[in-house]
Amino acid sequence: MKKSMWRNLSLSFFLTPFIFVSAKSDAASSEDTLKVFDTHVEHVRTLPGSQFDYDSHDYYTSLLRLALSKTESEYGKAKLTFTKERLVQSRIMKELEGKGGIDVFWTVTSKERETTAIPVRVPLLNGIMGLRVSLVLEENLSNFTVLNKGNSLTEMVAGQGHDWPDYEILHSNGFLVLGTSTYDLLVELLKKERIDYFPRALNEAIVEQKALKNKGIVIEPNYVLYYPSYIFFFVSKAKPELASRIEKGLKIAVEDGSFLKLFKSYVDTEHLNNELDLANRTMLRLQNPLLSEETTALSTSFDAMRYLLSAYK
């Protein structure tokens, strides 16, 4: 994953000329000057990364910085700041519902989430979040081969976060789903055979399987689940102007090609196709009852599978 190219200028250059005119101590003078210059910078609060985000945090924060930089002439300078606390998805949405500790985060959309916070309807992963292959224990691969002989994947137990939209999507389509609070607990449930498979987005599955290979976890080779699903930036209801700014910035980046360039630095579509052999998998197309009318309209104009299979032809 390429690191962000944006860097905030040091304030030391600006502080120096003012030191000699103040009767206060150097420390007090520097503090007051810093406050003056802080008023010219919009501080956009979001969450820190974790060991389980596998570079995705870098991608989304780079996109966010890109959007903010594209609108600097209209809105002024902006700087990302990170909280110390990490939150589960349900808590993140509560923080965004009012004047919480964060201003923006990225997550899979749903009707409920789009009423809780302000959605920026620009798909950050070009829709591939709804294409899913599964992490399974290598010793249990034969159980999935048997499915080709008449049994159903819905008779096995999938694992998902209990507050992820994917939990409800799978459940509403007749799948058995066990939910828990965190990613690492789902991995433990898989290792202990409390769940049979752990559906993940294509790009997630490849990097996670490599990290988990020494735990005997592999990617199931026969199936791909597909339902319309999108990751959006969600902005605090208290910050509608910030939502407008991010949407404008992302659309500018889409038009000038910088969005696609950043996306390709994070998601190698050709590699996904080669590694996962998507065209030769059995596709199970599911319904997503959680989409709003506005997002459903977006999904009808975009087929993520077609995009993936044609992107490098």
Short mmCIF file of N, CA and C in Angstrom, two decimals, residues 30-176:
data_model
loop_
_atom_site.label_atom_id
_atom_site.label_comp_id
_atom_site.label_asym_id
_atom_site.label_seq_id
_atom_site.Cartn_x
_atom_site.Cartn_y
_atom_site.Cartn_z
N SER A 30 4.63 30.90 21.91
CA SER A 30 4.47 29.84 20.92
C SER A 30 3.07 29.26 20.98
N GLU A 31 2.55 29.10 22.21
CA GLU A 31 1.22 28.53 22.37
C GLU A 31 0.15 29.44 21.78
N ASP A 32 0.27 30.75 22.05
CA ASP A 32 -0.72 31.69 21.53
C ASP A 32 -0.68 31.75 20.01
N THR A 33 0.54 31.75 19.45
CA THR A 33 0.67 31.80 17.99
C THR A 33 0.11 30.56 17.35
N LEU A 34 0.33 29.40 17.99
CA LEU A 34 -0.21 28.15 17.47
C LEU A 34 -1.72 28.21 17.40
N LYS A 35 -2.34 28.81 18.45
CA LYS A 35 -3.79 28.92 18.44
C LYS A 35 -4.27 29.78 17.28
N VAL A 36 -3.54 30.85 16.98
CA VAL A 36 -3.91 31.73 15.87
C VAL A 36 -3.91 30.96 14.57
N PHE A 37 -2.84 30.21 14.34
CA PHE A 37 -2.75 29.49 13.07
C PHE A 37 -3.70 28.30 13.00
N ASP A 38 -4.03 27.69 14.17
CA ASP A 38 -4.99 26.59 14.18
C ASP A 38 -6.36 27.03 13.70
N THR A 39 -6.70 28.32 13.89
CA THR A 39 -8.01 28.79 13.46
C THR A 39 -8.15 28.77 11.95
N HIS A 40 -7.04 28.66 11.23
CA HIS A 40 -7.09 28.66 9.77
C HIS A 40 -7.07 27.23 9.21
N VAL A 41 -7.09 26.24 10.07
CA VAL A 41 -7.05 24.85 9.64
C VAL A 41 -8.27 24.12 10.18
N GLU A 42 -8.99 23.42 9.30
CA GLU A 42 -10.11 22.61 9.75
C GLU A 42 -9.55 21.27 10.22
N HIS A 43 -9.81 20.91 11.46
CA HIS A 43 -9.35 19.64 12.00
C HIS A 43 -10.47 18.61 11.83
N VAL A 44 -10.19 17.57 11.05
CA VAL A 44 -11.18 16.53 10.75
C VAL A 44 -10.81 15.29 11.56
N ARG A 45 -11.67 14.93 12.48
CA ARG A 45 -11.37 13.85 13.42
C ARG A 45 -11.87 12.51 12.90
N THR A 46 -11.00 11.51 12.97
CA THR A 46 -11.38 10.15 12.62
C THR A 46 -10.67 9.18 13.54
N LEU A 47 -10.82 7.88 13.27
CA LEU A 47 -10.27 6.86 14.17
C LEU A 47 -8.89 6.39 13.72
N PRO A 48 -8.08 5.88 14.64
CA PRO A 48 -6.76 5.36 14.28
C PRO A 48 -6.87 3.99 13.63
N GLY A 49 -5.77 3.54 13.02
CA GLY A 49 -5.73 2.21 12.44
C GLY A 49 -5.51 1.16 13.51
N SER A 50 -5.54 -0.11 13.09
CA SER A 50 -5.30 -1.22 14.01
C SER A 50 -4.50 -2.29 13.28
N GLN A 51 -4.04 -3.29 14.02
CA GLN A 51 -3.24 -4.35 13.42
C GLN A 51 -4.05 -5.22 12.47
N PHE A 52 -5.37 -5.12 12.55
CA PHE A 52 -6.22 -5.97 11.71
C PHE A 52 -6.78 -5.26 10.49
N ASP A 53 -6.34 -4.01 10.22
CA ASP A 53 -6.91 -3.33 9.05
C ASP A 53 -6.13 -3.59 7.77
N TYR A 54 -4.94 -4.22 7.87
CA TYR A 54 -4.17 -4.65 6.70
C TYR A 54 -4.06 -3.56 5.63
N ASP A 55 -3.64 -2.40 6.03
CA ASP A 55 -3.39 -1.26 5.14
C ASP A 55 -4.64 -0.53 4.66
N SER A 56 -5.82 -1.06 4.98
CA SER A 56 -7.03 -0.38 4.49
C SER A 56 -7.16 1.01 5.11
N HIS A 57 -6.75 1.17 6.36
CA HIS A 57 -6.83 2.47 7.01
C HIS A 57 -6.02 3.50 6.24
N ASP A 58 -4.84 3.10 5.76
CA ASP A 58 -4.01 4.01 4.97
C ASP A 58 -4.72 4.42 3.68
N TYR A 59 -5.41 3.46 3.06
CA TYR A 59 -6.11 3.76 1.81
C TYR A 59 -7.22 4.78 2.04
N TYR A 60 -8.07 4.54 3.02
CA TYR A 60 -9.21 5.43 3.24
C TYR A 60 -8.77 6.81 3.75
N THR A 61 -7.77 6.85 4.60
CA THR A 61 -7.30 8.17 5.05
C THR A 61 -6.61 8.91 3.91
N SER A 62 -5.95 8.18 3.01
CA SER A 62 -5.35 8.83 1.84
C SER A 62 -6.44 9.39 0.93
N LEU A 63 -7.54 8.65 0.75
CA LEU A 63 -8.67 9.15 -0.03
C LEU A 63 -9.27 10.40 0.62
N LEU A 64 -9.37 10.36 1.93
CA LEU A 64 -9.93 11.49 2.65
C LEU A 64 -9.05 12.72 2.49
N ARG A 65 -7.76 12.53 2.63
CA ARG A 65 -6.83 13.65 2.43
C ARG A 65 -6.89 14.17 1.00
N LEU A 66 -7.04 13.23 0.05
CA LEU A 66 -7.14 13.63 -1.35
C LEU A 66 -8.37 14.51 -1.57
N ALA A 67 -9.51 14.08 -1.03
CA ALA A 67 -10.75 14.86 -1.18
C ALA A 67 -10.61 16.23 -0.54
N LEU A 68 -10.00 16.29 0.62
CA LEU A 68 -9.82 17.58 1.31
C LEU A 68 -8.87 18.49 0.56
N SER A 69 -7.84 17.90 -0.04
CA SER A 69 -6.87 18.72 -0.78
C SER A 69 -7.49 19.29 -2.06
N LYS A 70 -8.40 18.54 -2.69
CA LYS A 70 -9.03 18.99 -3.93
C LYS A 70 -9.96 20.18 -3.70
N THR A 71 -10.38 20.38 -2.46
CA THR A 71 -11.34 21.46 -2.17
C THR A 71 -10.71 22.55 -1.30
N GLU A 72 -9.40 22.56 -1.20
CA GLU A 72 -8.72 23.51 -0.33
C GLU A 72 -8.95 24.96 -0.75
N SER A 73 -9.00 25.20 -2.06
CA SER A 73 -9.18 26.57 -2.53
C SER A 73 -10.54 27.14 -2.13
N GLU A 74 -11.55 26.28 -2.00
CA GLU A 74 -12.89 26.73 -1.64
C GLU A 74 -13.11 26.76 -0.13
N TYR A 75 -12.59 25.73 0.57
CA TYR A 75 -12.90 25.58 1.99
C TYR A 75 -11.72 25.91 2.92
N GLY A 76 -10.52 26.01 2.38
CA GLY A 76 -9.36 26.23 3.23
C GLY A 76 -8.64 24.94 3.58
N LYS A 77 -7.57 25.08 4.34
CA LYS A 77 -6.76 23.93 4.70
C LYS A 77 -7.49 23.03 5.69
N ALA A 78 -7.15 21.74 5.64
CA ALA A 78 -7.74 20.77 6.57
C ALA A 78 -6.67 19.76 6.98
N LYS A 79 -6.81 19.27 8.18
CA LYS A 79 -5.84 18.32 8.72
C LYS A 79 -6.58 17.19 9.41
N LEU A 80 -6.19 15.96 9.11
CA LEU A 80 -6.77 14.81 9.81
C LEU A 80 -6.14 14.68 11.19
N THR A 81 -6.98 14.45 12.18
CA THR A 81 -6.50 14.12 13.52
C THR A 81 -7.15 12.81 13.95
N PHE A 82 -6.44 12.05 14.77
CA PHE A 82 -6.89 10.70 15.12
C PHE A 82 -7.14 10.59 16.62
N THR A 83 -8.26 9.98 16.96
CA THR A 83 -8.56 9.73 18.37
C THR A 83 -7.66 8.60 18.87
N LYS A 84 -7.61 8.45 20.17
CA LYS A 84 -6.83 7.36 20.75
C LYS A 84 -7.65 6.08 20.84
N GLU A 85 -8.96 6.24 20.85
CA GLU A 85 -9.86 5.11 21.08
C GLU A 85 -10.25 4.43 19.78
N ARG A 86 -10.31 3.09 19.80
CA ARG A 86 -10.85 2.32 18.68
C ARG A 86 -12.24 1.85 19.06
N LEU A 87 -13.17 1.88 18.09
CA LEU A 87 -14.57 1.59 18.38
C LEU A 87 -15.11 0.52 17.45
N VAL A 88 -16.10 -0.25 17.94
CA VAL A 88 -16.83 -1.18 17.06
C VAL A 88 -17.76 -0.36 16.18
N GLN A 89 -18.28 -1.00 15.12
CA GLN A 89 -19.04 -0.25 14.12
C GLN A 89 -20.29 0.41 14.68
N SER A 90 -21.01 -0.29 15.57
CA SER A 90 -22.23 0.31 16.12
C SER A 90 -21.92 1.56 16.93
N ARG A 91 -20.81 1.54 17.65
CA ARG A 91 -20.41 2.71 18.45
C ARG A 91 -19.97 3.85 17.53
N ILE A 92 -19.30 3.52 16.44
CA ILE A 92 -18.87 4.54 15.48
C ILE A 92 -20.08 5.33 14.98
N MET A 93 -21.14 4.60 14.62
CA MET A 93 -22.32 5.28 14.09
C MET A 93 -22.99 6.16 15.14
N LYS A 94 -22.97 5.73 16.40
CA LYS A 94 -23.53 6.56 17.46
C LYS A 94 -22.73 7.86 17.63
N GLU A 95 -21.41 7.74 17.50
CA GLU A 95 -20.56 8.93 17.59
C GLU A 95 -20.87 9.91 16.47
N LEU A 96 -21.18 9.37 15.27
CA LEU A 96 -21.45 10.22 14.12
C LEU A 96 -22.87 10.79 14.13
N GLU A 97 -23.73 10.23 14.96
CA GLU A 97 -25.12 10.67 14.99
C GLU A 97 -25.27 12.06 15.58
N GLY A 98 -24.40 12.40 16.52
CA GLY A 98 -24.48 13.71 17.15
C GLY A 98 -23.12 14.36 17.21
N LYS A 99 -22.89 15.09 18.26
CA LYS A 99 -21.60 15.76 18.43
C LYS A 99 -20.66 14.85 19.22
N GLY A 100 -20.26 13.77 18.57
CA GLY A 100 -19.39 12.79 19.20
C GLY A 100 -17.93 13.15 19.03
N GLY A 101 -17.07 12.16 19.25
CA GLY A 101 -15.63 12.39 19.22
C GLY A 101 -15.00 12.31 17.85
N ILE A 102 -15.78 11.94 16.82
CA ILE A 102 -15.24 11.84 15.47
C ILE A 102 -16.15 12.57 14.49
N ASP A 103 -15.56 12.98 13.37
CA ASP A 103 -16.31 13.71 12.34
C ASP A 103 -16.64 12.85 11.13
N VAL A 104 -15.79 11.87 10.84
CA VAL A 104 -15.98 11.08 9.62
C VAL A 104 -15.36 9.70 9.80
N PHE A 105 -16.00 8.71 9.17
CA PHE A 105 -15.41 7.38 9.09
C PHE A 105 -15.98 6.70 7.85
N TRP A 106 -15.42 5.56 7.51
CA TRP A 106 -15.82 4.82 6.32
C TRP A 106 -16.37 3.46 6.76
N THR A 107 -17.47 3.06 6.15
CA THR A 107 -18.05 1.76 6.49
C THR A 107 -19.06 1.37 5.42
N VAL A 108 -19.50 0.11 5.47
CA VAL A 108 -20.51 -0.39 4.53
C VAL A 108 -21.83 0.32 4.81
N THR A 109 -22.51 0.71 3.74
CA THR A 109 -23.73 1.49 3.90
C THR A 109 -24.95 0.61 4.14
N SER A 110 -25.97 1.23 4.73
CA SER A 110 -27.29 0.62 4.91
C SER A 110 -28.29 1.76 5.10
N LYS A 111 -29.59 1.43 4.98
CA LYS A 111 -30.62 2.46 5.19
C LYS A 111 -30.50 3.09 6.58
N GLU A 112 -30.30 2.25 7.57
CA GLU A 112 -30.20 2.75 8.94
C GLU A 112 -29.01 3.68 9.11
N ARG A 113 -27.87 3.28 8.57
CA ARG A 113 -26.67 4.09 8.72
C ARG A 113 -26.81 5.42 7.98
N GLU A 114 -27.54 5.41 6.88
CA GLU A 114 -27.71 6.64 6.10
C GLU A 114 -28.67 7.62 6.77
N THR A 115 -29.43 7.16 7.77
CA THR A 115 -30.24 8.08 8.56
C THR A 115 -29.52 8.50 9.84
N THR A 116 -28.55 7.69 10.26
CA THR A 116 -27.80 7.99 11.48
C THR A 116 -26.75 9.06 11.24
N ALA A 117 -26.08 8.98 10.08
CA ALA A 117 -25.03 9.94 9.72
C ALA A 117 -25.23 10.37 8.27
N ILE A 118 -24.42 11.30 7.81
CA ILE A 118 -24.56 11.81 6.44
C ILE A 118 -23.71 10.95 5.50
N PRO A 119 -24.33 10.24 4.55
CA PRO A 119 -23.55 9.42 3.63
C PRO A 119 -22.99 10.25 2.48
N VAL A 120 -21.77 9.97 2.10
CA VAL A 120 -21.17 10.56 0.90
C VAL A 120 -21.20 9.44 -0.14
N ARG A 121 -22.16 9.50 -1.06
CA ARG A 121 -22.43 8.37 -1.95
C ARG A 121 -21.45 8.30 -3.12
N VAL A 122 -20.20 8.11 -2.80
CA VAL A 122 -19.16 7.80 -3.79
C VAL A 122 -18.54 6.48 -3.33
N PRO A 123 -18.75 5.38 -4.07
CA PRO A 123 -18.25 4.07 -3.62
C PRO A 123 -16.72 4.06 -3.56
N LEU A 124 -16.19 3.85 -2.37
CA LEU A 124 -14.75 3.97 -2.16
C LEU A 124 -13.97 2.77 -2.67
N LEU A 125 -14.68 1.63 -2.89
CA LEU A 125 -14.02 0.44 -3.43
C LEU A 125 -14.65 -0.03 -4.74
N ASN A 126 -15.30 0.89 -5.43
CA ASN A 126 -15.91 0.56 -6.74
C ASN A 126 -16.86 -0.63 -6.68
N GLY A 127 -17.49 -0.84 -5.53
CA GLY A 127 -18.52 -1.88 -5.42
C GLY A 127 -18.02 -3.27 -5.13
N ILE A 128 -16.71 -3.48 -5.04
CA ILE A 128 -16.23 -4.87 -4.87
C ILE A 128 -16.41 -5.38 -3.45
N MET A 129 -16.89 -4.51 -2.54
CA MET A 129 -17.15 -4.96 -1.17
C MET A 129 -18.24 -6.02 -1.15
N GLY A 130 -19.12 -6.03 -2.16
CA GLY A 130 -20.19 -7.01 -2.20
C GLY A 130 -19.82 -8.31 -2.88
N LEU A 131 -18.59 -8.44 -3.34
CA LEU A 131 -18.09 -9.71 -3.88
C LEU A 131 -17.29 -10.40 -2.79
N ARG A 132 -17.70 -11.61 -2.40
CA ARG A 132 -17.13 -12.23 -1.21
C ARG A 132 -16.70 -13.68 -1.45
N VAL A 133 -15.49 -13.96 -1.04
CA VAL A 133 -15.01 -15.34 -0.95
C VAL A 133 -14.76 -15.62 0.52
N SER A 134 -14.55 -16.87 0.87
CA SER A 134 -14.55 -17.23 2.28
C SER A 134 -13.23 -17.78 2.78
N LEU A 135 -12.87 -17.36 3.98
CA LEU A 135 -11.76 -17.96 4.69
C LEU A 135 -12.28 -19.22 5.40
N VAL A 136 -11.54 -20.32 5.24
CA VAL A 136 -11.93 -21.59 5.86
C VAL A 136 -10.68 -22.28 6.39
N LEU A 137 -10.89 -23.29 7.23
CA LEU A 137 -9.76 -24.11 7.66
C LEU A 137 -9.36 -25.05 6.53
N GLU A 138 -8.08 -25.12 6.26
CA GLU A 138 -7.59 -25.98 5.17
C GLU A 138 -8.02 -27.42 5.37
N GLU A 139 -8.05 -27.89 6.60
CA GLU A 139 -8.41 -29.29 6.87
C GLU A 139 -9.87 -29.58 6.58
N ASN A 140 -10.68 -28.52 6.43
CA ASN A 140 -12.11 -28.71 6.16
C ASN A 140 -12.51 -28.39 4.73
N LEU A 141 -11.55 -28.22 3.84
CA LEU A 141 -11.87 -27.88 2.44
C LEU A 141 -12.77 -28.90 1.78
N SER A 142 -12.62 -30.17 2.12
CA SER A 142 -13.43 -31.22 1.49
C SER A 142 -14.91 -31.03 1.78
N ASN A 143 -15.26 -30.39 2.88
CA ASN A 143 -16.67 -30.15 3.20
C ASN A 143 -17.33 -29.26 2.16
N PHE A 144 -16.55 -28.37 1.54
CA PHE A 144 -17.09 -27.47 0.54
C PHE A 144 -17.13 -28.12 -0.83
N THR A 145 -16.30 -29.09 -1.07
CA THR A 145 -16.37 -29.85 -2.32
C THR A 145 -17.65 -30.66 -2.37
N VAL A 146 -18.05 -31.21 -1.22
CA VAL A 146 -19.28 -32.00 -1.13
C VAL A 146 -20.50 -31.17 -1.50
N LEU A 147 -20.43 -29.85 -1.28
CA LEU A 147 -21.57 -28.99 -1.58
C LEU A 147 -21.95 -29.05 -3.05
N ASN A 148 -20.99 -29.34 -3.90
CA ASN A 148 -21.27 -29.43 -5.33
C ASN A 148 -22.15 -30.62 -5.67
N LYS A 149 -22.36 -31.51 -4.72
CA LYS A 149 -23.14 -32.72 -4.96
C LYS A 149 -24.56 -32.62 -4.41
N GLY A 150 -25.02 -31.42 -4.16
CA GLY A 150 -26.42 -31.25 -3.80
C GLY A 150 -26.68 -30.56 -2.47
N ASN A 151 -25.70 -30.50 -1.60
CA ASN A 151 -25.90 -29.79 -0.35
C ASN A 151 -25.80 -28.29 -0.59
N SER A 152 -26.14 -27.51 0.41
CA SER A 152 -26.18 -26.06 0.23
C SER A 152 -25.25 -25.36 1.20
N LEU A 153 -24.67 -24.24 0.74
CA LEU A 153 -23.82 -23.43 1.60
C LEU A 153 -24.62 -22.86 2.77
N THR A 154 -25.93 -22.72 2.58
CA THR A 154 -26.78 -22.18 3.64
C THR A 154 -26.93 -23.14 4.81
N GLU A 155 -26.53 -24.39 4.64
CA GLU A 155 -26.61 -25.37 5.72
C GLU A 155 -25.38 -25.32 6.63
N MET A 156 -24.38 -24.54 6.24
CA MET A 156 -23.18 -24.38 7.05
C MET A 156 -23.24 -23.04 7.76
N VAL A 157 -22.37 -22.84 8.75
CA VAL A 157 -22.44 -21.64 9.58
C VAL A 157 -21.38 -20.63 9.15
N ALA A 158 -21.86 -19.45 8.76
CA ALA A 158 -20.96 -18.35 8.41
C ALA A 158 -20.72 -17.49 9.65
N GLY A 159 -19.58 -16.81 9.67
CA GLY A 159 -19.28 -15.88 10.75
C GLY A 159 -19.21 -14.46 10.24
N GLN A 160 -19.77 -13.50 11.00
CA GLN A 160 -19.72 -12.08 10.66
C GLN A 160 -19.77 -11.26 11.94
N GLY A 161 -19.40 -10.00 11.85
CA GLY A 161 -19.59 -9.11 12.98
C GLY A 161 -21.07 -8.91 13.23
N HIS A 162 -21.50 -8.93 14.47
CA HIS A 162 -22.94 -8.86 14.76
C HIS A 162 -23.54 -7.52 14.37
N ASP A 163 -22.70 -6.47 14.27
CA ASP A 163 -23.23 -5.17 13.89
C ASP A 163 -22.82 -4.77 12.47
N TRP A 164 -22.36 -5.73 11.67
CA TRP A 164 -22.03 -5.47 10.27
C TRP A 164 -23.30 -5.65 9.43
N PRO A 165 -23.54 -4.82 8.42
CA PRO A 165 -24.67 -5.05 7.52
C PRO A 165 -24.64 -6.44 6.88
N ASP A 166 -23.45 -6.96 6.65
CA ASP A 166 -23.33 -8.29 6.02
C ASP A 166 -24.00 -9.38 6.85
N TYR A 167 -24.01 -9.23 8.16
CA TYR A 167 -24.70 -10.20 9.02
C TYR A 167 -26.18 -10.28 8.63
N GLU A 168 -26.83 -9.12 8.54
CA GLU A 168 -28.25 -9.07 8.21
C GLU A 168 -28.51 -9.52 6.77
N ILE A 169 -27.60 -9.17 5.86
CA ILE A 169 -27.77 -9.56 4.46
C ILE A 169 -27.76 -11.08 4.33
N LEU A 170 -26.77 -11.72 4.92
CA LEU A 170 -26.68 -13.19 4.84
C LEU A 170 -27.89 -13.83 5.52
N HIS A 171 -28.25 -13.33 6.68
CA HIS A 171 -29.38 -13.90 7.42
C HIS A 171 -30.67 -13.78 6.62
N SER A 172 -30.90 -12.63 6.01
CA SER A 172 -32.13 -12.41 5.25
C SER A 172 -32.21 -13.28 4.00
N ASN A 173 -31.06 -13.77 3.54
CA ASN A 173 -31.03 -14.66 2.38
C ASN A 173 -31.02 -16.14 2.76
N GLY A 174 -31.31 -16.44 4.01
CA GLY A 174 -31.45 -17.82 4.44
C GLY A 174 -30.18 -18.50 4.91
N PHE A 175 -29.12 -17.75 5.15
CA PHE A 175 -27.87 -18.33 5.62
C PHE A 175 -27.87 -18.41 7.15
N LEU A 176 -27.20 -19.43 7.66
CA LEU A 176 -26.96 -19.52 9.10
C LEU A 176 -25.75 -18.65 9.42
#
